[in-house]
Short mmCIF file of C-alpha atoms in Angstrom, two decimals:
data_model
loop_
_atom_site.label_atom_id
_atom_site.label_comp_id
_atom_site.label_asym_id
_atom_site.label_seq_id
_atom_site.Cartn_x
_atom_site.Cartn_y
_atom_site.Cartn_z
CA UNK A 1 8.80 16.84 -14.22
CA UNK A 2 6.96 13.85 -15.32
CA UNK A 3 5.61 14.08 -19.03
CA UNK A 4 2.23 13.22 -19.07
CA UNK A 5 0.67 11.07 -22.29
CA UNK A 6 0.60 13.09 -25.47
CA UNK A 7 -1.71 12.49 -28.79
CA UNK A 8 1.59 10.93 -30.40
CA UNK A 9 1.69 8.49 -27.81
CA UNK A 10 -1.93 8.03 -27.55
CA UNK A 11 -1.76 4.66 -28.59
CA UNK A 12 0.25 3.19 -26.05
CA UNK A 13 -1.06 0.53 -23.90
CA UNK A 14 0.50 1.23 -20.64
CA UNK A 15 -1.99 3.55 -19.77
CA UNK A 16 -5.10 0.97 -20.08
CA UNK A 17 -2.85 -0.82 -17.69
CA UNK A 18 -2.83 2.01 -15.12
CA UNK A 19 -6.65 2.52 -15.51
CA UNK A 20 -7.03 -1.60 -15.30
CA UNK A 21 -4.65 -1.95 -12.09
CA UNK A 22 -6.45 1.31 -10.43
CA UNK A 23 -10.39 -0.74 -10.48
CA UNK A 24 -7.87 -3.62 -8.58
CA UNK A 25 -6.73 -1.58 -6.12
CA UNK A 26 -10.16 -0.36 -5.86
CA UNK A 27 -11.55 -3.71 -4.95
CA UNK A 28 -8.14 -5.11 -3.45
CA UNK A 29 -8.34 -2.11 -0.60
CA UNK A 30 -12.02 -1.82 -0.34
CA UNK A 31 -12.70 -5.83 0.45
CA UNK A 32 -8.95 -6.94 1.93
CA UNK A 33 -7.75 -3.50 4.03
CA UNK A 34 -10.54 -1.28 4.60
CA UNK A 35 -13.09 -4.46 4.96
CA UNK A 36 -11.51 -6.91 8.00
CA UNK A 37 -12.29 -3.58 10.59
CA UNK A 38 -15.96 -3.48 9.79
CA UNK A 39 -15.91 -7.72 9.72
CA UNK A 40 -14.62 -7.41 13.09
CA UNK A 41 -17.81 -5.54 14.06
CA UNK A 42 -20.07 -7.64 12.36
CA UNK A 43 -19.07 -11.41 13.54
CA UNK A 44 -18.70 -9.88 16.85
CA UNK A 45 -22.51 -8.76 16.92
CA UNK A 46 -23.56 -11.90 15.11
CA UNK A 47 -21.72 -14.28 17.38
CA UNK A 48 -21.00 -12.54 20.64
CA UNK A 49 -17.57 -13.91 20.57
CA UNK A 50 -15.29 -11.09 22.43
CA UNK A 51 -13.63 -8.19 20.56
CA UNK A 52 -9.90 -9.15 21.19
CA UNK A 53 -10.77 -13.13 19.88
CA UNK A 54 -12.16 -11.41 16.52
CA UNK A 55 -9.37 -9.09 16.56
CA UNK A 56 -6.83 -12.35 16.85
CA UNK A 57 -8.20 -13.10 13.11
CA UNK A 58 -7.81 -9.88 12.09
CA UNK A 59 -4.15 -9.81 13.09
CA UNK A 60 -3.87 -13.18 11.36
CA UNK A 61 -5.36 -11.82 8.17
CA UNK A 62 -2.78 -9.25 8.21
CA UNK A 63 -0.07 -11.37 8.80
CA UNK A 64 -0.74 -14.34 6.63
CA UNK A 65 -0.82 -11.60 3.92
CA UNK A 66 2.94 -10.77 4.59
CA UNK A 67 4.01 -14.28 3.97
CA UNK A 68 2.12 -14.68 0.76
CA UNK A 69 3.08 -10.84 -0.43
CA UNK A 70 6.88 -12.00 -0.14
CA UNK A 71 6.55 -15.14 -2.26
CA UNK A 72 4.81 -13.62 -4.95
CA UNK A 73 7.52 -12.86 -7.31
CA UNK A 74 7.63 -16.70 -7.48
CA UNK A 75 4.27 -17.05 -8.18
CA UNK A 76 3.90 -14.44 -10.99
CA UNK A 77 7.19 -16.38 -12.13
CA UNK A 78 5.21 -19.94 -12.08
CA UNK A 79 2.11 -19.22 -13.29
CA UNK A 80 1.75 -15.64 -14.50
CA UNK A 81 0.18 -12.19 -13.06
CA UNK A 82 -3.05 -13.38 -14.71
CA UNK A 83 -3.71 -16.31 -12.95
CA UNK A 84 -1.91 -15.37 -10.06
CA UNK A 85 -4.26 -12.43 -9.50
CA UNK A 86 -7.71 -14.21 -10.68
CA UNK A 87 -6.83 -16.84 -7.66
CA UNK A 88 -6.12 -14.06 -5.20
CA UNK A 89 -9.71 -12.56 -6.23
CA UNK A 90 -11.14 -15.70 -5.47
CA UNK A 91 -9.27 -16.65 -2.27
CA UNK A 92 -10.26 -13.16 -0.89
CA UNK A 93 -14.06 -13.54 -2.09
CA UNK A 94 -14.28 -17.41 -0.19
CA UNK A 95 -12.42 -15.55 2.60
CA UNK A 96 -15.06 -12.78 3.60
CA UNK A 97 -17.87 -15.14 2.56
CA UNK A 98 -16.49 -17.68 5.42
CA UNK A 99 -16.30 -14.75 7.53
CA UNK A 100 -19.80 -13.76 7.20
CA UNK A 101 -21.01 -17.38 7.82
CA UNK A 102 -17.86 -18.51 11.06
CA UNK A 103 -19.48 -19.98 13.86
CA UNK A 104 -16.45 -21.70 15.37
CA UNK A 105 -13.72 -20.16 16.35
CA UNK A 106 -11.29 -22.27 13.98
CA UNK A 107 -13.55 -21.24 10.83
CA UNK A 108 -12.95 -17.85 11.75
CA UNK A 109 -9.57 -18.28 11.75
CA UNK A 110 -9.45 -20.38 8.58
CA UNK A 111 -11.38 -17.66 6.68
CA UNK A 112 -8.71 -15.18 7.64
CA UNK A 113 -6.39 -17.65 6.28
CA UNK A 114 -8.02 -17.45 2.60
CA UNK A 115 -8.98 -13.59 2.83
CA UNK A 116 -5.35 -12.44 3.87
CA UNK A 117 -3.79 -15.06 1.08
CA UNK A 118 -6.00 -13.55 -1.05
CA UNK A 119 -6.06 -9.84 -1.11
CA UNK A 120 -2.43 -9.34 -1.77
CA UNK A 121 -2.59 -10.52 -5.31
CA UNK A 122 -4.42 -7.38 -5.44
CA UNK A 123 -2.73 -5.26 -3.08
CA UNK A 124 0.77 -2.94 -3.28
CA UNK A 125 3.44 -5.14 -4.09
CA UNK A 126 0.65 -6.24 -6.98
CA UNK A 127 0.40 -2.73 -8.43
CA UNK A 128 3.78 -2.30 -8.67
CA UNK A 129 4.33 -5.55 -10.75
CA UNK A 130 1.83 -5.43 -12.87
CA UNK A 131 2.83 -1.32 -13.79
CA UNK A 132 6.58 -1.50 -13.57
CA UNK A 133 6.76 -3.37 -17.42
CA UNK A 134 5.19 -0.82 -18.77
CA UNK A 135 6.72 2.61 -17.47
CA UNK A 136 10.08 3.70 -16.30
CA UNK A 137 10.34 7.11 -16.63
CA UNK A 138 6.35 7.90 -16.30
CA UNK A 139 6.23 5.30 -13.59
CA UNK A 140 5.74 7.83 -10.67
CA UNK A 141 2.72 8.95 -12.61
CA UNK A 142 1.69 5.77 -13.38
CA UNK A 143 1.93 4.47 -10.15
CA UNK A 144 -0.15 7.39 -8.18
CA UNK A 145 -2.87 6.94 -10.72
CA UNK A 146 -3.08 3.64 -10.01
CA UNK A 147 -2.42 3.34 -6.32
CA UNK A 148 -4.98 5.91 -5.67
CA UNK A 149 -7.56 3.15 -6.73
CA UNK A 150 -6.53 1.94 -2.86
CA UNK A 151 -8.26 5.73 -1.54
CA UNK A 152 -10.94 5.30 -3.62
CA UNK A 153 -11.53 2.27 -2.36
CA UNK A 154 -11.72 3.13 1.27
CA UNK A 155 -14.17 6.31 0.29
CA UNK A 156 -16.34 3.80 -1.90
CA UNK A 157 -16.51 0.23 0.42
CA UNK A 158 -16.64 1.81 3.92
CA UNK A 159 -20.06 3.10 3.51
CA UNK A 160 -21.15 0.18 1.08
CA UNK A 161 -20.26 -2.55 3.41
CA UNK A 162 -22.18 -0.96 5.93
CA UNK A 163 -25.01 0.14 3.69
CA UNK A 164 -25.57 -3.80 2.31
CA UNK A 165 -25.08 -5.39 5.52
CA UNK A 166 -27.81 -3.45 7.08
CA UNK A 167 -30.29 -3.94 3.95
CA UNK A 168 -29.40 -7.51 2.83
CA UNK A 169 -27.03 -8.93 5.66
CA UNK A 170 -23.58 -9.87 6.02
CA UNK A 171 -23.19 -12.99 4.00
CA UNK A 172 -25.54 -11.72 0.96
CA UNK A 173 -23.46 -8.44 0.91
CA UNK A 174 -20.46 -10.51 0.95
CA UNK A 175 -21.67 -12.73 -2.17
CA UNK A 176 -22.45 -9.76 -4.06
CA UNK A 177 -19.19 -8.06 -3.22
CA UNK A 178 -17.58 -11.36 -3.78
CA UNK A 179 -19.31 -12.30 -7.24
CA UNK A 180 -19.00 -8.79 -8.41
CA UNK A 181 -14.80 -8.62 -7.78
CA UNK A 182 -13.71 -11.71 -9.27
CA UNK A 183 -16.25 -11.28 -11.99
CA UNK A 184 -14.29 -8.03 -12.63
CA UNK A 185 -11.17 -9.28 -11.95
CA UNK A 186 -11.47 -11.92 -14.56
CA UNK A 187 -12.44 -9.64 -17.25
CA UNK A 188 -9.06 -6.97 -16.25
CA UNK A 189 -7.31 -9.95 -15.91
CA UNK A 190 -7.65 -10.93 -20.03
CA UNK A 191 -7.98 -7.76 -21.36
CA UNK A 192 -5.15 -6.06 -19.74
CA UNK A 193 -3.26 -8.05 -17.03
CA UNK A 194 -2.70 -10.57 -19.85
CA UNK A 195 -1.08 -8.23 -22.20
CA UNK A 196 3.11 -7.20 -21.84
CA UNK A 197 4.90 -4.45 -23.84
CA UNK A 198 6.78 -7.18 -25.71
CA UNK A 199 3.82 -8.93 -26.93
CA UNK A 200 2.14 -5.97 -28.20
CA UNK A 201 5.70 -4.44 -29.62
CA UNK A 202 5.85 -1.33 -27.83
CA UNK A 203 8.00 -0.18 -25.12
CA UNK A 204 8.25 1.34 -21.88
CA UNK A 205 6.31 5.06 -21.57
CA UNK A 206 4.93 4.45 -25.34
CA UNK A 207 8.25 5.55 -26.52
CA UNK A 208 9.88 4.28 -29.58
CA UNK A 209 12.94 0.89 -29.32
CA UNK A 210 15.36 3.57 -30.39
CA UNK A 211 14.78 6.36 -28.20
CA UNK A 212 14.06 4.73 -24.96
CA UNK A 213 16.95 6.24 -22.74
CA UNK A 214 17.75 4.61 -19.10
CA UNK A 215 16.43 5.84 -16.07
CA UNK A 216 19.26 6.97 -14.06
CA UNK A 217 23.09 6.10 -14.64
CA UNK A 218 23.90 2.56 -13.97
CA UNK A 219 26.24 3.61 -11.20
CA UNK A 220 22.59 4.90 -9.07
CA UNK A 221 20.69 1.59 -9.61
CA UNK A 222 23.88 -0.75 -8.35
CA UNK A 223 23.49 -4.54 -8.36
CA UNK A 224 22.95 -6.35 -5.03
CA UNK A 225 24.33 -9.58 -5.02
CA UNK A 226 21.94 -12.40 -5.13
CA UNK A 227 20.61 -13.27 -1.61
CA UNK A 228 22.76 -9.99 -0.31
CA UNK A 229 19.25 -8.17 0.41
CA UNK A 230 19.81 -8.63 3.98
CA UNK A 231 23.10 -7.16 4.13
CA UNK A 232 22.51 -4.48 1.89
CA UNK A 233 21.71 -1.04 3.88
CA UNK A 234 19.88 0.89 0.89
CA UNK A 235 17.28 -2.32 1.37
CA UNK A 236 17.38 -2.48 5.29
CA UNK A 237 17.03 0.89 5.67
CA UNK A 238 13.97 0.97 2.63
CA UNK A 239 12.51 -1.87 4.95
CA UNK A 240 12.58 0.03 8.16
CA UNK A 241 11.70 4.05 6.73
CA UNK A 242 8.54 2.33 5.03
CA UNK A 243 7.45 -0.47 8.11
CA UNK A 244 8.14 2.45 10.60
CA UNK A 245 5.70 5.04 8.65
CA UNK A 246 3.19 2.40 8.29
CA UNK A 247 3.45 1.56 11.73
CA UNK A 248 2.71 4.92 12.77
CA UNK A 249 0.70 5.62 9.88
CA UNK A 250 -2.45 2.60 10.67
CA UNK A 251 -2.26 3.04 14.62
CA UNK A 252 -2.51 6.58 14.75
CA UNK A 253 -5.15 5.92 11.83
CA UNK A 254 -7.01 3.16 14.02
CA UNK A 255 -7.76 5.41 16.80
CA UNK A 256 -8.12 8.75 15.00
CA UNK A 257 -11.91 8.76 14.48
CA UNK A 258 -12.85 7.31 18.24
CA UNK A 259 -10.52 10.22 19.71
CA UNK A 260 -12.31 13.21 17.33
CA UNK A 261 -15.49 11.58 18.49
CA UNK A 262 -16.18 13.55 21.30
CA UNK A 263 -14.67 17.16 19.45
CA UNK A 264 -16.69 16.75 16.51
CA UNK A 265 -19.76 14.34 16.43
CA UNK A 266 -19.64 11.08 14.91
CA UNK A 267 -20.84 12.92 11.64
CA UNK A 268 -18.52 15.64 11.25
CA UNK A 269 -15.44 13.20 11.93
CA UNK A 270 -16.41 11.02 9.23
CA UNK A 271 -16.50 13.65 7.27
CA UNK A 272 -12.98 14.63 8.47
CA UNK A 273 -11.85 11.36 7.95
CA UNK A 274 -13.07 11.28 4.28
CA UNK A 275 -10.63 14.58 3.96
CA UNK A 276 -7.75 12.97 5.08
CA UNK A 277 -8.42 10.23 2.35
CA UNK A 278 -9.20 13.01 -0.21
CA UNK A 279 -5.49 14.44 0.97
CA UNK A 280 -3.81 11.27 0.52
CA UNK A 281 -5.04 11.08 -3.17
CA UNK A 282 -3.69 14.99 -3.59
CA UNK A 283 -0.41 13.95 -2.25
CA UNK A 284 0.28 11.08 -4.10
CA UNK A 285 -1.06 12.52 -7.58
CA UNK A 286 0.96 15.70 -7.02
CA UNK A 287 4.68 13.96 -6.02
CA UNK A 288 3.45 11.35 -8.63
CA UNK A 289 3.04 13.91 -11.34
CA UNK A 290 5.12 17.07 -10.36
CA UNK A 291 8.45 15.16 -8.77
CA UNK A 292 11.39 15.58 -11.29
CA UNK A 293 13.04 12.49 -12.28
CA UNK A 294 16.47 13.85 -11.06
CA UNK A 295 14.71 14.38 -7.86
CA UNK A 296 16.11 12.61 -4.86
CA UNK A 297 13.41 9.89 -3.77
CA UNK A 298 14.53 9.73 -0.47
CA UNK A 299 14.15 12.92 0.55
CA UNK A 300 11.03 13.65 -0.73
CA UNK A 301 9.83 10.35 1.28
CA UNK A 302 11.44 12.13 4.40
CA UNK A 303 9.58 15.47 3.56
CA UNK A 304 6.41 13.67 3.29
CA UNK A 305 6.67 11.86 6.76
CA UNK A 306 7.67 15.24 8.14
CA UNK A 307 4.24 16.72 6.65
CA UNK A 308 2.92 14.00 9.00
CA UNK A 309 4.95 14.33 11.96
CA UNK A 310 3.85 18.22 11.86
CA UNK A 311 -0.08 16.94 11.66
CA UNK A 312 0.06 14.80 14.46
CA UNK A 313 1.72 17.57 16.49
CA UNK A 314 -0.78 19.91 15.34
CA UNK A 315 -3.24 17.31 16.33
CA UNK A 316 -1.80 17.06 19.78
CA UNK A 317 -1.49 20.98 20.42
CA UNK A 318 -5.20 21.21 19.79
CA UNK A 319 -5.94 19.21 22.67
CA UNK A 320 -9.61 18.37 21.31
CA UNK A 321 -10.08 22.40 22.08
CA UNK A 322 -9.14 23.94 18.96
CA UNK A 323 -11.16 22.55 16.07
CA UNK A 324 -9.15 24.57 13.30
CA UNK A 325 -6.01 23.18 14.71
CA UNK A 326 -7.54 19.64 14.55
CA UNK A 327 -8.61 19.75 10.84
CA UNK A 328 -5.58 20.90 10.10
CA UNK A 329 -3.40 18.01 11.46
CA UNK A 330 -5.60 15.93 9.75
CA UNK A 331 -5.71 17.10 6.53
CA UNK A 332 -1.64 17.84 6.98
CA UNK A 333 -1.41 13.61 8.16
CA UNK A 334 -3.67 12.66 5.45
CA UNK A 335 -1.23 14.55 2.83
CA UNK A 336 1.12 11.27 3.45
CA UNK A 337 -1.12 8.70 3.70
CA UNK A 338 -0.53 7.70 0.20
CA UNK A 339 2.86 8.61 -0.34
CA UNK A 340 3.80 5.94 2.25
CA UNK A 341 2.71 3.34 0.14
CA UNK A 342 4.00 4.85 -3.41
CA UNK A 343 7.28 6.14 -2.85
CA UNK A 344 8.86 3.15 -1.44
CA UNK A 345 9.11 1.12 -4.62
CA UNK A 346 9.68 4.62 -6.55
CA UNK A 347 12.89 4.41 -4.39
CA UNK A 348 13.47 0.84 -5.09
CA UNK A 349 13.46 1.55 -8.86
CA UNK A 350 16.28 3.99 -8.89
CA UNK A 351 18.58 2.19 -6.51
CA UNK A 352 18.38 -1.45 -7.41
CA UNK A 353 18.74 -2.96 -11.16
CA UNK A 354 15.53 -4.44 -12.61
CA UNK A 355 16.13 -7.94 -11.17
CA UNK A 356 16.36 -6.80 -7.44
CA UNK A 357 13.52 -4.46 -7.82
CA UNK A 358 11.04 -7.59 -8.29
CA UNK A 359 12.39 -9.11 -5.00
CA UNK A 360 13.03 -5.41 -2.78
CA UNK A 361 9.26 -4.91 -3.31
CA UNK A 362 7.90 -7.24 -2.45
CA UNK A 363 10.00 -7.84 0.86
CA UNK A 364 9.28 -4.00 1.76
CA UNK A 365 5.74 -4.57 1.20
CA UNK A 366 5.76 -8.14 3.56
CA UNK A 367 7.67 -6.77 6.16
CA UNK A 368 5.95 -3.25 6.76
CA UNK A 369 2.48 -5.55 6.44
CA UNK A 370 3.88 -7.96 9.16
CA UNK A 371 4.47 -4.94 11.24
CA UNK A 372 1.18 -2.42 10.58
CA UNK A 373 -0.45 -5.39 11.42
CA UNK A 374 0.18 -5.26 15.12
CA UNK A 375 0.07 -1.40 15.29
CA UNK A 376 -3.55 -0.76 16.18
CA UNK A 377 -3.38 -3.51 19.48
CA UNK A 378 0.04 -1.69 20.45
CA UNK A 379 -1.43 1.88 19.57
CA UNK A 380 -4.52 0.90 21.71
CA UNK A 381 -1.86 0.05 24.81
CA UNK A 382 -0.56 3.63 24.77
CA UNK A 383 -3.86 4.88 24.81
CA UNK A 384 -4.76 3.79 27.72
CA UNK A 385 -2.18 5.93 28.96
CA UNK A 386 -3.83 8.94 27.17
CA UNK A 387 -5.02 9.83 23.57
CA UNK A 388 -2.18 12.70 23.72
CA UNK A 389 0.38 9.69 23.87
CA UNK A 390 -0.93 8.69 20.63
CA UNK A 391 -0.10 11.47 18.88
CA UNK A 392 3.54 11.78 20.38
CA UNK A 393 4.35 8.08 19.36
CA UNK A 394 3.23 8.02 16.04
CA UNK A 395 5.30 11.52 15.87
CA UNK A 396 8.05 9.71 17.09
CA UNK A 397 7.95 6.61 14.95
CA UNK A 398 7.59 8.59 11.77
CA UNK A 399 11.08 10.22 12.73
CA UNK A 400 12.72 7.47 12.92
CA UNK A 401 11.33 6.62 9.83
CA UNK A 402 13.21 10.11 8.31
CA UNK A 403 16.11 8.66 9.87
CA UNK A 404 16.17 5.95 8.54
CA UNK A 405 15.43 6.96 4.96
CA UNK A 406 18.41 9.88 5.30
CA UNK A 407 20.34 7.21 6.48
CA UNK A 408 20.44 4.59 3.70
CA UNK A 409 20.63 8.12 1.20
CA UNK A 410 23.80 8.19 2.59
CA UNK A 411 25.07 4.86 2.04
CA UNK A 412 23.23 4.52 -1.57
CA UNK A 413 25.19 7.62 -2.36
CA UNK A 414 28.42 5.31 -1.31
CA UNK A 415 27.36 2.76 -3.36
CA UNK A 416 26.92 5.06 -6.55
CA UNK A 417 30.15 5.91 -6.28
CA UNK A 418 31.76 3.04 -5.60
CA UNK A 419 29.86 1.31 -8.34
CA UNK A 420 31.13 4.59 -10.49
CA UNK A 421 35.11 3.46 -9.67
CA UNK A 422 33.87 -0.12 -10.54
CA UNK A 423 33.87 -1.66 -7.26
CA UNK A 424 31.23 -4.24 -5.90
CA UNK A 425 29.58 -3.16 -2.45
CA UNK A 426 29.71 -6.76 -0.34
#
């Protein structure tokens, strides 16, 4: 079980980090993953430009992301995490504000350009760099604390997008929003994102030089050779188990609240869909906190996407006729929400060495953005089939995700063992 922080340790800086890196993930989810949905709405009402030309930028936003997520580890490299992030907080800022004032069609599309460079300096592969120097075996702890600062962000700037545009308009809310993050950003940015376990002189988990003991046996976190990535299946099959869940994970969310809708009210599902956030911050915290650091990663990804597979069946037993049935499934789907985004580079960190972990992330976290990105256009296709199909494909998806994760368990298990006898996987 993970140890939490004890007087002793009380001292140790790590933990400002966490509490620093959750307000970012606040602001990094609220304004560049929960936001571009309610911009949508917005630039569509102001400009009467149709839904699926809007929705082109949104796509864009998503997918400009991924190619700036996967170069990151170069920028931290070139100019720091500091910098690297205060730019991102900017970027995203002049992105919504050019959102809120498009009126062509290529402005539109160049504000998407800034707000999906942006927001990933502040998004997952972000967290996990800025946490991972300061916790190895605390990290699962560390990085639910701080990852939940992505729910809270959703459950904070739904409502207070909509709540300033409709008092003060889009582009003042967007200033304030705007001015407020990077003035916050900055000021995380030099207190903590500027500060490193070396230059302070303690190590990882507070504990002291002397006592800090590895993770796992070196034979678990195996060397990849460099630029091997793509040939390695514990990283192919990482990359599909976590852009599969996603997948599933965003389309099903997408069309979740328009399909309780007519069950519910459009009161009573939002207040649903604020309990399937409130589950995904009890799932992470509890695996984060309670998962032993013996315990096999992989599985307990696969036993979270089954959690979900059995919510979206619920969800499509119900038939919009059995309301019990129907807050179940969501509040059983919303149990994984989180965990989708956590456990992934909690994987990572026990089966690569410390110098593949910087690059795995990040490619996990470009490639599953490259792919959620297109999930609520393809979800929307097999709805007009029927909302049932909705459920069943996001069921479906989510398996293969399992398989996939079982799959590369058994080949990382290979590697361990060959890596025990001394051999080099190619």
């Amino acid at each position: 079980m993970t140890s939490c922080p004890s007087f002793r340790t009380a001292a140790f800086f790590g933990w400002h980090v966490v509490a620093a890196t959750f307000v970012l993930a606040v602001f990094g989810w609220g304004v560049g993953f929960y936001g571009p949905p309610i911009y949508l709405q917005m630039v569509v009402q102001r400009t009467g430009w149709s839904v699926a030309l809007v929705s082109t930028a949104v796509t864009l936003h998503f997918l400009v992301g991924a190619a700036a997520v996967a170069n990151l580890p170069r920028l931290y490299r070139v100019a720091g995490i500091p910098y690297v992030t205060i730019t991102g907080a900017v970027l995203l800022a002049i992105g919504v504000a050019a959102w809120s004032l498009a009126d062509q069609p290529w402005q539109l599309f160049t504000a998407a350009l800034l707000s999906g460079t942006g927001w990933v300096a502040m998004g997952a592969a972000a967290v996990n760099t800025i946490i991972a120097p300061w916790f190895v075996r605390a990290r699962p702890a560390a990085l639910s604390m701080a990852y939940n600062g992505a729910s809270v962000g959703g459950v904070v700037f739904s409502p207070l997008w909509v709540m300033l545009i409709a008092t003060s308009g889009f582009s003042q809310a967007a200033t304030l929003i705007g001015i407020t993050m990077v003035t916050t950003v900055v000021a995380l940015s030099v207190v903590a994102f500027s500060k490193s376990p070396e230059g302070l002189g303690q190590s990882p988990d507070g504990a002291q030089p002397d006592s800090a003991a590895p993770l796992t046996p070196p034979a678990l976190a195996a060397p990849a050779r460099r630029g091997s990535l793509w040939h390695d299946r514990r990283f192919l099959t990482l990359a599909a188990g976590m852009a599969a869940g996603l997948f599933a994970q965003i389309g099903l969310l997408a069309h979740l609240f328009s399909i309780m809708v007519p069950a519910f009210g459009s009161q009573t599902t939002g207040l649903l869909m604020g309990g399937a956030t409130l589950s995904a911050i009890v799932g992470r915290t509890g695996i984060g906190w309670l998962m032993p650091i013996s315990a096999d990663r992989r599985l307990i990804a696969s036993a979270s996407y089954g959690v979900q597979i059995i919510g979206a069946l619920m969800l499509l037993v119900a038939g919009g006729d059995s309301a019990a049935a129907m807050i179940g499934g969501v509040l059983l789907f919303g149990l994984g929400i989180g965990n989708a985004t956590s456990l992934p580079p909690l994987i990572a960190q026990v089966e690569f060495d410390k110098a593949d972990v910087s690059r795995v992330v990040p490619l996990i976290v470009a490639l599953s953005q490259a792919t959620y990105a297109l999930a609520p256009a393809i979800f929307g296709l097999v709805r007009t089939v029927s909302d049932p199909a909705v459920f069943i494909v996001a069921a479906a998806i989510q398996f293969l995700a399992v398989i996939a994760f079982l799959y590369g368990r058994q080949k990382a298990e290979v590697a361990s063992t060959a890596a025990s006898a001394g051999q080099r996987q190619p």
